[in-house]
mmCIF file of C-alpha atoms in Angstrom:
data_model
loop_
_atom_site.group_PDB
_atom_site.id
_atom_site.type_symbol
_atom_site.label_atom_id
_atom_site.label_comp_id
_atom_site.label_asym_id
_atom_site.label_seq_id
_atom_site.Cartn_x
_atom_site.Cartn_y
_atom_site.Cartn_z
ATOM 1 C CA MET A 1 27.277 12.104 -15.202
ATOM 2 C CA LYS A 2 23.736 13.471 -14.798
ATOM 3 C CA VAL A 3 21.677 12.037 -11.939
ATOM 4 C CA LYS A 4 17.949 12.745 -11.693
ATOM 5 C CA LEU A 5 16.529 12.583 -8.180
ATOM 6 C CA ARG A 6 12.829 12.471 -7.349
ATOM 7 C CA ASN A 7 10.489 13.724 -4.634
ATOM 8 C CA PRO A 8 11.244 16.546 -5.189
ATOM 9 C CA ASP A 9 12.538 16.373 -8.758
ATOM 10 C CA ARG A 10 16.073 17.740 -9.173
ATOM 11 C CA GLN A 11 19.249 16.960 -11.037
ATOM 12 C CA VAL A 12 22.845 16.753 -9.842
ATOM 13 C CA GLU A 13 26.206 16.131 -11.540
ATOM 14 C CA LEU A 14 28.299 13.367 -10.036
ATOM 15 C CA ALA A 15 31.422 11.503 -11.078
ATOM 16 C CA GLY A 16 30.883 8.348 -13.139
ATOM 17 C CA GLY A 17 33.348 5.557 -13.790
ATOM 18 C CA ARG A 18 32.299 3.481 -10.779
ATOM 19 C CA VAL A 19 29.643 1.067 -9.602
ATOM 20 C CA ILE A 20 26.188 2.362 -8.750
ATOM 21 C CA ARG A 21 26.499 1.352 -5.107
ATOM 22 C CA GLU A 22 29.247 3.949 -4.743
ATOM 23 C CA VAL A 23 27.046 6.617 -6.321
ATOM 24 C CA LEU A 24 24.237 5.769 -3.908
ATOM 25 C CA ASP A 25 26.685 5.857 -0.997
ATOM 26 C CA GLU A 26 27.704 9.379 -2.012
ATOM 27 C CA LEU A 27 24.045 10.381 -2.131
ATOM 28 C CA GLY A 28 23.377 8.719 1.227
ATOM 29 C CA VAL A 29 20.701 6.506 -0.323
ATOM 30 C CA ASN A 30 19.891 2.972 0.868
ATOM 31 C CA PRO A 31 19.969 0.786 -2.291
ATOM 32 C CA ASP A 32 16.937 -1.178 -1.094
ATOM 33 C CA THR A 33 14.768 1.950 -1.147
ATOM 34 C CA VAL A 34 15.216 3.065 -4.754
ATOM 35 C CA LEU A 35 15.025 1.912 -8.335
ATOM 36 C CA VAL A 36 18.064 2.944 -10.333
ATOM 37 C CA ILE A 37 17.409 3.500 -14.019
ATOM 38 C CA LYS A 38 20.383 3.944 -16.349
ATOM 39 C CA ASP A 39 19.613 5.317 -19.788
ATOM 40 C CA GLY A 40 16.060 4.023 -19.488
ATOM 41 C CA GLU A 41 16.945 0.532 -18.249
ATOM 42 C CA LEU A 42 16.651 -0.878 -14.733
ATOM 43 C CA VAL A 43 20.033 -1.746 -13.185
ATOM 44 C CA THR A 44 21.333 -3.159 -9.905
ATOM 45 C CA ARG A 45 23.719 -1.527 -7.456
ATOM 46 C CA HIS A 46 26.488 -3.753 -8.811
ATOM 47 C CA ASP A 47 26.308 -2.338 -12.330
ATOM 48 C CA HIS A 48 28.888 0.104 -13.636
ATOM 49 C CA VAL A 49 28.035 3.649 -14.655
ATOM 50 C CA GLY A 50 30.088 5.751 -17.070
ATOM 51 C CA GLU A 51 30.676 9.494 -17.262
ATOM 52 C CA GLY A 52 28.274 9.900 -20.162
ATOM 53 C CA ASP A 53 25.402 7.934 -18.638
ATOM 54 C CA GLU A 54 22.204 9.400 -17.261
ATOM 55 C CA LEU A 55 20.834 7.937 -14.046
ATOM 56 C CA GLU A 56 17.436 8.259 -12.412
ATOM 57 C CA VAL A 57 17.234 7.414 -8.714
ATOM 58 C CA ARG A 58 13.563 6.761 -8.050
ATOM 59 C CA PRO A 59 12.323 6.220 -4.469
ATOM 60 C CA VAL A 60 10.012 3.271 -3.889
ATOM 61 C CA ILE A 61 8.882 4.059 -0.356
ATOM 62 C CA SER A 62 5.352 5.361 0.045
ATOM 63 C CA GLY A 63 3.644 6.346 3.241
ATOM 64 C CA GLY A 64 -0.040 6.602 2.462
ATOM 65 C CA SER A 65 -2.627 5.356 4.866
ATOM 66 C CA ALA A 66 -4.342 2.748 2.721
ATOM 67 C CA MET B 1 24.905 -10.277 -11.430
ATOM 68 C CA LYS B 2 23.230 -13.209 -13.135
ATOM 69 C CA CYS B 3 19.567 -14.113 -13.147
ATOM 70 C CA ARG B 4 18.843 -17.022 -10.847
ATOM 71 C CA ARG B 5 16.445 -18.543 -13.375
ATOM 72 C CA CYS B 6 18.147 -18.101 -16.747
ATOM 73 C CA SER B 7 21.656 -16.759 -16.002
ATOM 74 C CA GLY B 8 20.931 -13.689 -18.092
ATOM 75 C CA SER B 9 21.896 -10.204 -16.984
ATOM 76 C CA ALA B 10 20.062 -9.349 -13.750
ATOM 77 C CA VAL B 11 18.224 -6.051 -13.290
ATOM 78 C CA VAL B 12 16.524 -6.693 -9.927
ATOM 79 C CA GLU B 13 18.329 -7.872 -6.817
ATOM 80 C CA VAL B 14 16.257 -9.397 -4.003
ATOM 81 C CA ARG B 15 18.755 -9.423 -1.175
ATOM 82 C CA ARG B 16 16.589 -11.278 1.333
ATOM 83 C CA HIS B 17 16.568 -14.253 -1.027
ATOM 84 C CA ASN B 18 20.207 -13.726 -2.026
ATOM 85 C CA ALA B 19 18.922 -13.743 -5.589
ATOM 86 C CA ALA B 20 18.665 -11.578 -8.679
ATOM 87 C CA PHE B 21 16.518 -11.767 -11.804
ATOM 88 C CA CYS B 22 16.564 -10.469 -15.363
ATOM 89 C CA LYS B 23 13.907 -8.227 -16.884
ATOM 90 C CA ASP B 24 12.083 -11.175 -18.441
ATOM 91 C CA CYS B 25 12.127 -13.540 -15.455
ATOM 92 C CA PHE B 26 11.341 -11.080 -12.671
ATOM 93 C CA PRO B 27 7.700 -10.384 -13.654
ATOM 94 C CA ALA B 28 7.095 -14.144 -13.749
ATOM 95 C CA VAL B 29 8.674 -14.608 -10.313
ATOM 96 C CA PHE B 30 6.609 -11.722 -8.947
ATOM 97 C CA THR B 31 3.397 -13.129 -10.382
ATOM 98 C CA GLU B 32 4.146 -16.532 -8.884
ATOM 99 C CA GLN B 33 4.565 -14.939 -5.456
ATOM 100 C CA VAL B 34 1.135 -13.344 -5.802
ATOM 101 C CA ARG B 35 -0.393 -16.596 -6.974
ATOM 102 C CA ARG B 36 1.066 -18.417 -3.966
ATOM 103 C CA ALA B 37 -0.278 -15.803 -1.553
ATOM 104 C CA ILE B 38 -3.754 -16.055 -3.075
ATOM 105 C CA ARG B 39 -3.704 -19.842 -2.831
ATOM 106 C CA ARG B 40 -2.219 -20.101 0.639
ATOM 107 C CA PHE B 41 -4.752 -17.748 2.219
ATOM 108 C CA ASP B 42 -7.736 -18.678 0.031
ATOM 109 C CA MET B 43 -7.977 -15.045 -1.025
ATOM 110 C CA LEU B 44 -9.834 -15.373 -4.293
ATOM 111 C CA GLU B 45 -12.014 -17.877 -6.101
ATOM 112 C CA PRO B 46 -11.990 -17.966 -9.899
ATOM 113 C CA GLU B 47 -15.607 -16.781 -10.082
ATOM 114 C CA ASP B 48 -15.190 -13.899 -7.595
ATOM 115 C CA ARG B 49 -15.934 -10.335 -8.637
ATOM 116 C CA VAL B 50 -12.941 -8.430 -7.306
ATOM 117 C CA LEU B 51 -12.923 -4.705 -6.581
ATOM 118 C CA ILE B 52 -9.350 -3.373 -6.534
ATOM 119 C CA ALA B 53 -8.649 -0.165 -4.661
ATOM 120 C CA VAL B 54 -6.422 1.770 -7.052
ATOM 121 C CA SER B 55 -4.586 5.018 -6.408
ATOM 122 C CA GLY B 56 -2.378 5.367 -9.467
ATOM 123 C CA GLY B 57 0.654 4.293 -7.433
ATOM 124 C CA LYS B 58 2.978 1.386 -8.135
ATOM 125 C CA ASP B 59 1.410 -1.094 -5.716
ATOM 126 C CA SER B 60 -2.233 -0.918 -6.727
ATOM 127 C CA LEU B 61 -1.487 -0.793 -10.451
ATOM 128 C CA ALA B 62 0.971 -3.685 -10.160
ATOM 129 C CA LEU B 63 -1.685 -5.677 -8.299
ATOM 130 C CA TRP B 64 -4.316 -4.900 -10.903
ATOM 131 C CA ASP B 65 -1.908 -5.872 -13.689
ATOM 132 C CA VAL B 66 -1.124 -9.211 -12.040
ATOM 133 C CA LEU B 67 -4.768 -10.071 -11.311
ATOM 134 C CA LEU B 68 -5.761 -9.206 -14.868
ATOM 135 C CA GLY B 69 -2.960 -11.442 -16.094
ATOM 136 C CA LEU B 70 -4.163 -14.278 -13.878
ATOM 137 C CA GLY B 71 -7.638 -13.961 -15.385
ATOM 138 C CA TYR B 72 -9.604 -12.612 -12.432
ATOM 139 C CA ASP B 73 -12.786 -10.594 -12.918
ATOM 140 C CA THR B 74 -11.576 -7.235 -11.669
ATOM 141 C CA THR B 75 -12.889 -3.698 -11.479
ATOM 142 C CA GLY B 76 -10.789 -0.784 -10.262
ATOM 143 C CA LEU B 77 -12.123 1.696 -7.744
ATOM 144 C CA TYR B 78 -10.469 5.101 -7.672
ATOM 145 C CA LEU B 79 -11.341 7.514 -4.885
ATOM 146 C CA GLY B 80 -10.798 11.194 -5.687
ATOM 147 C CA LEU B 81 -9.379 12.772 -2.529
ATOM 148 C CA GLY B 82 -9.266 16.368 -3.766
ATOM 149 C CA ILE B 83 -5.536 16.847 -3.138
ATOM 150 C CA GLY B 84 -4.996 19.327 -5.974
ATOM 151 C CA GLU B 85 -2.733 18.422 -8.879
ATOM 152 C CA TYR B 86 -1.639 15.262 -7.096
ATOM 153 C CA SER B 87 -5.162 13.861 -7.216
ATOM 154 C CA ASP B 88 -5.658 15.038 -10.805
ATOM 155 C CA ARG B 89 -2.508 13.223 -11.886
ATOM 156 C CA SER B 90 -3.418 10.126 -9.870
ATOM 157 C CA HIS B 91 -6.828 9.950 -11.520
ATOM 158 C CA ASP B 92 -5.456 10.457 -15.016
ATOM 159 C CA THR B 93 -2.778 7.799 -14.487
ATOM 160 C CA THR B 94 -5.315 5.299 -13.174
ATOM 161 C CA ALA B 95 -7.755 5.994 -16.005
ATOM 162 C CA ALA B 96 -4.960 5.627 -18.573
ATOM 163 C CA PHE B 97 -3.980 2.251 -17.106
ATOM 164 C CA ALA B 98 -7.573 1.022 -17.153
ATOM 165 C CA GLY B 99 -8.008 2.239 -20.723
ATOM 166 C CA SER B 100 -4.816 0.544 -21.884
ATOM 167 C CA ARG B 101 -5.946 -2.777 -20.409
ATOM 168 C CA GLY B 102 -9.605 -2.483 -21.385
ATOM 169 C CA ALA B 103 -10.430 -2.799 -17.682
ATOM 170 C CA ASP B 104 -13.436 -1.381 -15.855
ATOM 171 C CA LEU B 105 -12.848 1.579 -13.554
ATOM 172 C CA VAL B 106 -15.295 3.075 -11.053
ATOM 173 C CA VAL B 107 -14.512 6.611 -9.890
ATOM 174 C CA VAL B 108 -15.894 8.064 -6.662
ATOM 175 C CA ASP B 109 -15.174 11.707 -5.866
ATOM 176 C CA LEU B 110 -15.152 12.357 -2.141
ATOM 177 C CA ALA B 111 -16.212 16.003 -2.467
ATOM 178 C CA GLU B 112 -19.032 15.241 -4.906
ATOM 179 C CA GLU B 113 -20.372 12.265 -2.961
ATOM 180 C CA TYR B 114 -19.763 13.338 0.608
ATOM 181 C CA GLY B 115 -19.220 17.100 0.527
ATOM 182 C CA PHE B 116 -15.603 17.364 1.665
ATOM 183 C CA ASP B 117 -12.097 16.709 0.433
ATOM 184 C CA ILE B 118 -9.126 15.452 2.416
ATOM 185 C CA PRO B 119 -7.238 18.744 2.829
ATOM 186 C CA THR B 120 -10.416 20.324 4.211
ATOM 187 C CA ALA B 121 -11.046 17.379 6.521
ATOM 188 C CA GLY B 122 -7.473 17.631 7.811
ATOM 189 C CA ARG B 123 -7.942 21.302 8.629
ATOM 190 C CA LYS B 124 -11.452 21.173 10.081
ATOM 191 C CA GLY B 125 -11.730 17.748 11.683
ATOM 192 C CA SER B 126 -10.204 16.351 14.840
ATOM 193 C CA ARG B 127 -8.371 13.569 13.007
ATOM 194 C CA SER B 128 -5.016 13.993 11.287
ATOM 195 C CA THR B 129 -5.065 14.233 7.500
ATOM 196 C CA CYS B 130 -3.738 10.698 7.051
ATOM 197 C CA ALA B 131 -6.189 9.285 9.591
ATOM 198 C CA VAL B 132 -9.275 10.788 7.949
ATOM 199 C CA CYS B 133 -7.920 9.789 4.538
ATOM 200 C CA GLY B 134 -7.550 6.172 5.664
ATOM 201 C CA LEU B 135 -10.992 6.192 7.272
ATOM 202 C CA SER B 136 -12.547 7.597 4.092
ATOM 203 C CA LYS B 137 -10.854 5.023 1.881
ATOM 204 C CA ARG B 138 -11.921 2.090 4.051
ATOM 205 C CA TYR B 139 -15.478 3.398 4.204
ATOM 206 C CA VAL B 140 -15.834 4.060 0.476
ATOM 207 C CA PHE B 141 -14.135 0.816 -0.564
ATOM 208 C CA ASN B 142 -16.451 -1.262 1.606
ATOM 209 C CA LYS B 143 -19.589 0.674 0.655
ATOM 210 C CA ALA B 144 -18.802 0.524 -3.056
ATOM 211 C CA ALA B 145 -18.157 -3.208 -2.807
ATOM 212 C CA VAL B 146 -21.420 -3.862 -0.930
ATOM 213 C CA ASP B 147 -23.474 -1.634 -3.227
ATOM 214 C CA GLY B 148 -21.876 -3.122 -6.339
ATOM 215 C CA GLY B 149 -22.251 -6.737 -5.245
ATOM 216 C CA TYR B 150 -18.530 -7.490 -5.277
ATOM 217 C CA ASP B 151 -17.191 -10.525 -3.432
ATOM 218 C CA VAL B 152 -13.801 -9.167 -2.432
ATOM 219 C CA VAL B 153 -11.918 -5.890 -2.040
ATOM 220 C CA ALA B 154 -8.230 -6.247 -2.920
ATOM 221 C CA THR B 155 -5.642 -3.674 -1.851
ATOM 222 C CA GLY B 156 -1.990 -3.218 -2.801
ATOM 223 C CA HIS B 157 -0.496 -3.354 0.687
ATOM 224 C CA ASN B 158 3.025 -4.747 0.386
ATOM 225 C CA LEU B 159 5.524 -6.348 2.759
ATOM 226 C CA ASP B 160 6.965 -2.983 3.795
ATOM 227 C CA ASP B 161 3.504 -1.630 4.616
ATOM 228 C CA GLU B 162 2.645 -4.685 6.685
ATOM 229 C CA ALA B 163 5.981 -4.863 8.502
ATOM 230 C CA ALA B 164 5.811 -1.152 9.395
ATOM 231 C CA THR B 165 2.254 -1.519 10.652
ATOM 232 C CA LEU B 166 3.149 -4.567 12.738
ATOM 233 C CA LEU B 167 6.166 -2.739 14.149
ATOM 234 C CA GLY B 168 4.010 0.227 15.153
ATOM 235 C CA ASN B 169 1.361 -1.940 16.751
ATOM 236 C CA THR B 170 3.986 -4.013 18.556
ATOM 237 C CA LEU B 171 5.849 -0.998 19.907
ATOM 238 C CA ARG B 172 2.584 0.040 21.563
ATOM 239 C CA TRP B 173 1.367 -3.497 22.257
ATOM 240 C CA LYS B 174 -1.921 -2.854 20.490
ATOM 241 C CA THR B 175 -2.827 -6.497 20.848
ATOM 242 C CA GLU B 176 -6.286 -6.278 19.265
ATOM 243 C CA TYR B 177 -4.859 -4.588 16.178
ATOM 244 C CA ILE B 178 -2.041 -7.125 16.049
ATOM 245 C CA ALA B 179 -4.597 -9.926 16.157
ATOM 246 C CA ARG B 180 -6.330 -8.576 13.066
ATOM 247 C CA GLN B 181 -3.286 -8.017 10.868
ATOM 248 C CA SER B 182 -4.035 -10.831 8.480
ATOM 249 C CA PRO B 183 -3.679 -10.728 4.677
ATOM 250 C CA VAL B 184 -7.319 -11.845 4.624
ATOM 251 C CA LEU B 185 -10.214 -10.402 6.562
ATOM 252 C CA PRO B 186 -13.313 -12.513 5.990
ATOM 253 C CA ALA B 187 -16.690 -11.026 5.137
ATOM 254 C CA THR B 188 -18.731 -10.283 8.264
ATOM 255 C CA ASP B 189 -21.705 -8.160 9.270
ATOM 256 C CA GLY B 190 -21.888 -5.918 6.213
ATOM 257 C CA MET B 191 -18.110 -5.979 5.684
ATOM 258 C CA VAL B 192 -16.900 -7.331 2.368
ATOM 259 C CA LYS B 193 -13.937 -9.722 2.406
ATOM 260 C CA LYS B 194 -10.598 -7.859 2.204
ATOM 261 C CA VAL B 195 -7.380 -9.311 0.795
ATOM 262 C CA LYS B 196 -3.772 -8.158 0.374
ATOM 263 C CA PRO B 197 -2.178 -10.342 -2.312
ATOM 264 C CA LEU B 198 1.120 -8.361 -2.361
ATOM 265 C CA HIS B 199 1.918 -8.884 1.313
ATOM 266 C CA ARG B 200 4.909 -11.125 0.551
ATOM 267 C CA LEU B 201 6.525 -8.611 -1.836
ATOM 268 C CA SER B 202 8.601 -5.570 -0.933
ATOM 269 C CA GLU B 203 8.109 -2.051 -2.224
ATOM 270 C CA LEU B 204 11.278 -2.412 -4.265
ATOM 271 C CA GLU B 205 9.785 -5.480 -5.929
ATOM 272 C CA THR B 206 6.408 -3.873 -6.694
ATOM 273 C CA ALA B 207 8.173 -0.812 -8.127
ATOM 274 C CA ALA B 208 10.477 -2.985 -10.219
ATOM 275 C CA TYR B 209 7.533 -5.038 -11.482
ATOM 276 C CA ALA B 210 5.619 -1.891 -12.452
ATOM 277 C CA PHE B 211 8.666 -0.467 -14.245
ATOM 278 C CA LEU B 212 9.439 -3.666 -16.122
ATOM 279 C CA ARG B 213 5.813 -4.075 -17.156
ATOM 280 C CA GLY B 214 5.802 -0.560 -18.575
ATOM 281 C CA ILE B 215 3.198 0.649 -16.107
ATOM 282 C CA ASP B 216 3.121 4.437 -15.924
ATOM 283 C CA TYR B 217 2.524 5.020 -12.222
ATOM 284 C CA VAL B 218 2.592 8.131 -10.046
ATOM 285 C CA VAL B 219 6.081 8.369 -8.576
ATOM 286 C CA ASP B 220 5.426 11.519 -6.565
ATOM 287 C CA GLU B 221 4.540 11.060 -2.926
ATOM 288 C CA CYS B 222 1.303 12.493 -1.566
ATOM 289 C CA PRO B 223 2.125 16.111 -0.590
ATOM 290 C CA LEU B 224 0.287 15.667 2.709
ATOM 291 C CA VAL B 225 2.174 12.613 3.913
ATOM 292 C CA ALA B 226 5.435 14.207 5.125
ATOM 293 C CA GLY B 227 6.150 13.272 8.716
ATOM 294 C CA ASN B 228 3.770 10.331 8.601
ATOM 295 C CA THR B 229 4.468 7.920 11.447
ATOM 296 C CA GLN B 230 4.372 4.900 9.174
ATOM 297 C CA LEU B 231 7.141 6.424 7.049
ATOM 298 C CA ARG B 232 9.332 6.658 10.136
ATOM 299 C CA TYR B 233 8.681 3.000 10.919
ATOM 300 C CA LYS B 234 9.576 2.113 7.351
ATOM 301 C CA GLU B 235 12.838 4.029 7.638
ATOM 302 C CA ALA B 236 13.641 2.180 10.852
ATOM 303 C CA MET B 237 12.873 -1.176 9.256
ATOM 304 C CA ASN B 238 14.952 -0.303 6.196
ATOM 305 C CA SER B 239 17.943 0.552 8.384
ATOM 306 C CA ILE B 240 17.727 -2.852 10.022
ATOM 307 C CA GLU B 241 17.132 -4.543 6.678
ATOM 308 C CA ALA B 242 20.250 -2.923 5.185
ATOM 309 C CA ALA B 243 22.383 -4.571 7.858
ATOM 310 C CA SER B 244 20.401 -7.831 8.026
ATOM 311 C CA PRO B 245 18.605 -8.619 4.763
ATOM 312 C CA GLY B 246 15.467 -10.638 5.372
ATOM 313 C CA THR B 247 14.574 -9.132 8.737
ATOM 314 C CA LYS B 248 11.386 -7.493 7.436
ATOM 315 C CA ALA B 249 10.114 -10.702 5.929
ATOM 316 C CA GLN B 250 11.059 -12.717 8.994
ATOM 317 C CA PHE B 251 9.241 -10.217 11.178
ATOM 318 C CA PHE B 252 5.961 -10.087 9.260
ATOM 319 C CA LEU B 253 5.802 -13.512 7.627
ATOM 320 C CA GLY B 254 7.040 -15.067 10.882
ATOM 321 C CA TYR B 255 4.204 -13.283 12.641
ATOM 322 C CA LEU B 256 1.712 -14.820 10.219
ATOM 323 C CA ASP B 257 3.178 -18.277 10.767
ATOM 324 C CA ARG B 258 3.794 -18.241 14.482
ATOM 325 C CA GLY B 259 2.706 -15.004 16.084
ATOM 326 C CA MET B 260 -0.856 -14.421 14.961
ATOM 327 C CA PRO B 261 -2.339 -17.470 16.725
ATOM 328 C CA LEU B 262 -1.056 -16.073 20.022
ATOM 329 C CA PHE B 263 -3.112 -12.910 19.593
ATOM 330 C CA GLU B 264 -6.357 -14.309 18.218
ATOM 331 C CA ARG B 265 -9.482 -12.845 19.689
ATOM 332 C CA THR B 266 -12.303 -15.054 20.866
ATOM 333 C CA SER B 267 -15.064 -12.471 20.738
ATOM 334 C CA ARG B 268 -16.090 -9.885 18.192
ATOM 335 C CA PRO B 269 -18.002 -6.659 18.744
ATOM 336 C CA THR B 270 -21.690 -6.583 17.924
ATOM 337 C CA VAL B 271 -22.348 -4.350 14.960
ATOM 338 C CA ARG B 272 -25.514 -2.711 13.671
ATOM 339 C CA PRO B 273 -26.342 -0.433 10.717
ATOM 340 C CA CYS B 274 -25.338 3.210 11.079
ATOM 341 C CA ASP B 275 -28.441 5.364 11.488
ATOM 342 C CA ALA B 276 -27.181 7.731 8.812
ATOM 343 C CA CYS B 277 -25.690 5.524 6.085
ATOM 344 C CA ARG B 278 -26.555 1.883 7.038
ATOM 345 C CA GLN B 279 -22.906 0.832 6.980
ATOM 346 C CA PRO B 280 -21.937 -1.372 9.942
ATOM 347 C CA THR B 281 -21.012 0.250 13.224
ATOM 348 C CA THR B 282 -20.952 -0.542 16.911
ATOM 349 C CA GLY B 283 -22.637 2.713 17.847
ATOM 350 C CA ARG B 284 -25.543 4.708 16.492
ATOM 351 C CA TYR B 285 -23.438 6.462 13.862
ATOM 352 C CA CYS B 286 -20.333 5.126 12.149
ATOM 353 C CA ALA B 287 -16.936 6.805 12.446
ATOM 354 C CA PHE B 288 -17.094 8.097 8.871
ATOM 355 C CA CYS B 289 -20.482 9.759 9.297
ATOM 356 C CA ARG B 290 -19.330 11.384 12.514
ATOM 357 C CA ALA B 291 -16.150 12.637 10.849
ATOM 358 C CA GLN B 292 -18.172 13.938 7.899
ATOM 359 C CA ALA B 293 -20.603 15.749 10.207
ATOM 360 C CA GLN B 294 -17.723 17.330 12.089
ATOM 361 C CA VAL B 295 -16.031 18.593 8.927
ATOM 362 C CA LEU B 296 -19.294 19.923 7.459
ATOM 363 C CA GLY B 297 -20.424 21.466 10.736
ATOM 364 C CA ARG B 298 -23.556 19.349 10.927
ATOM 365 C CA ARG B 299 -25.158 18.150 14.134
ATOM 366 C CA ILE B 300 -24.930 14.460 14.879
ATOM 367 C CA GLU B 301 -25.304 12.538 18.102
ATOM 368 C CA GLU B 302 -22.282 12.458 20.346
ATOM 369 C CA PRO B 303 -20.092 9.380 19.978
ATOM 370 C CA GLY B 304 -20.679 6.405 22.198
ATOM 371 C CA PRO B 305 -18.345 5.094 24.905
ATOM 372 C CA ASP B 306 -15.931 3.480 22.450
ATOM 373 C CA ASP B 307 -15.547 6.761 20.512
ATOM 374 C CA GLY B 308 -15.727 4.861 17.248
ATOM 375 C CA LEU B 309 -12.447 3.020 17.744
ATOM 376 C CA GLU B 310 -14.126 -0.362 17.614
ATOM 377 C CA THR B 311 -15.912 0.651 14.451
ATOM 378 C CA ALA B 312 -12.718 1.946 12.911
ATOM 379 C CA ARG B 313 -11.057 -1.327 13.761
ATOM 380 C CA ALA B 314 -13.882 -3.368 12.318
ATOM 381 C CA MET B 315 -13.760 -1.361 9.109
ATOM 382 C CA SER B 316 -10.000 -1.366 8.848
ATOM 383 C CA GLU B 317 -8.099 -3.442 6.379
ATOM 384 C CA GLU B 318 -4.902 -1.892 7.579
ATOM 385 C CA VAL B 319 -5.522 -2.201 11.321
ATOM 386 C CA MET B 320 -3.125 0.542 12.272
ATOM 387 C CA PRO B 321 -4.668 2.746 14.947
ATOM 388 C CA ALA B 322 -5.683 6.108 13.584
ATOM 389 C CA GLU B 323 -3.647 7.986 16.153
ATOM 390 C CA MET B 324 -0.478 6.385 14.867
ATOM 391 C CA TYR B 325 -0.668 8.254 11.588
ATOM 392 C CA GLY B 326 0.322 11.362 13.475
ATOM 393 C CA ALA B 327 -0.497 14.878 12.397
ATOM 394 C CA ALA B 328 0.920 14.655 8.906
ATOM 395 C CA GLY B 329 -0.271 17.471 6.744
ATOM 396 C CA ALA B 330 -2.645 18.772 9.357
#
């Protein structure tokens, strides 16, 4: 399964066949701090991801001053 | 998971409400939260001319999208900060959004109007990059609103921003800043009214709204923000939130309900027009003009006894002390 990470942009290969929460756990990512997009659709951490799926893990935290 | 409203397939989980929503219901729920915030704090009147500070990020574009949908008379204000490709992309994204909605956009370029950009100010001035960036935004937003005859400046500050700011101010017991951390700052002494209609909504929710509405926003973080103190406070709050969903909202919204009255100030500083730009200040020159003079190597009178902090506070819609932004990007 291909996983696209942002800030900085990079791609990793991880095992599919599990729920997204487990993928985020492996990445050390707090589910409340990212959008997870599976094949172009927004999904929750409870959704299942298959080996052939493509995920984007998109951070939502910004730190600007105003 | 099932949508709380329609039992369809959920795509957004809001853990603090123990709820989830589908792609069709969530934008409606989000919009209703904004509408409630506007009503509860008397943020906007139907006839108001609203200037929205837009950066090309998820929060400001989501706010603009909601206010357009609610029928408000809005104009976007984009401030070019001169941060290389990041600023170029931010401008293009903002302009594309405005064009797609047929909305009015005013663009101010910091270097063209004031002779410096943010990276230069971070290198040459005494303030950190994030501090001078925040000062510049607050100055330009207020000046543009006054000059343009707008009634209100609206910003996209969200629940995470507000909770992190309150945490920082509380850790240092900055009681005067705490007292001013309201979603509404009324118009006073040359200051246009400031409002934060997204203060009840988390960053996850604003990002999800923007995605579901098809808003093309800048995902990349500002390259100068690494190490920013507010980011560390957000990380701390998110760690607590992961273990105890709802803590952030209880902290900030509880402050608005029960804490803010305990910190209210009874007196306000006397302000006068800055000798250089006529914007309000407590001294002879405002903090922005003094920062500009420092960066450009111009002579200007030495700061007064308050060193501009009172002015910065009066001009702030974020009310986080400048020193708390740290030396990010400097």
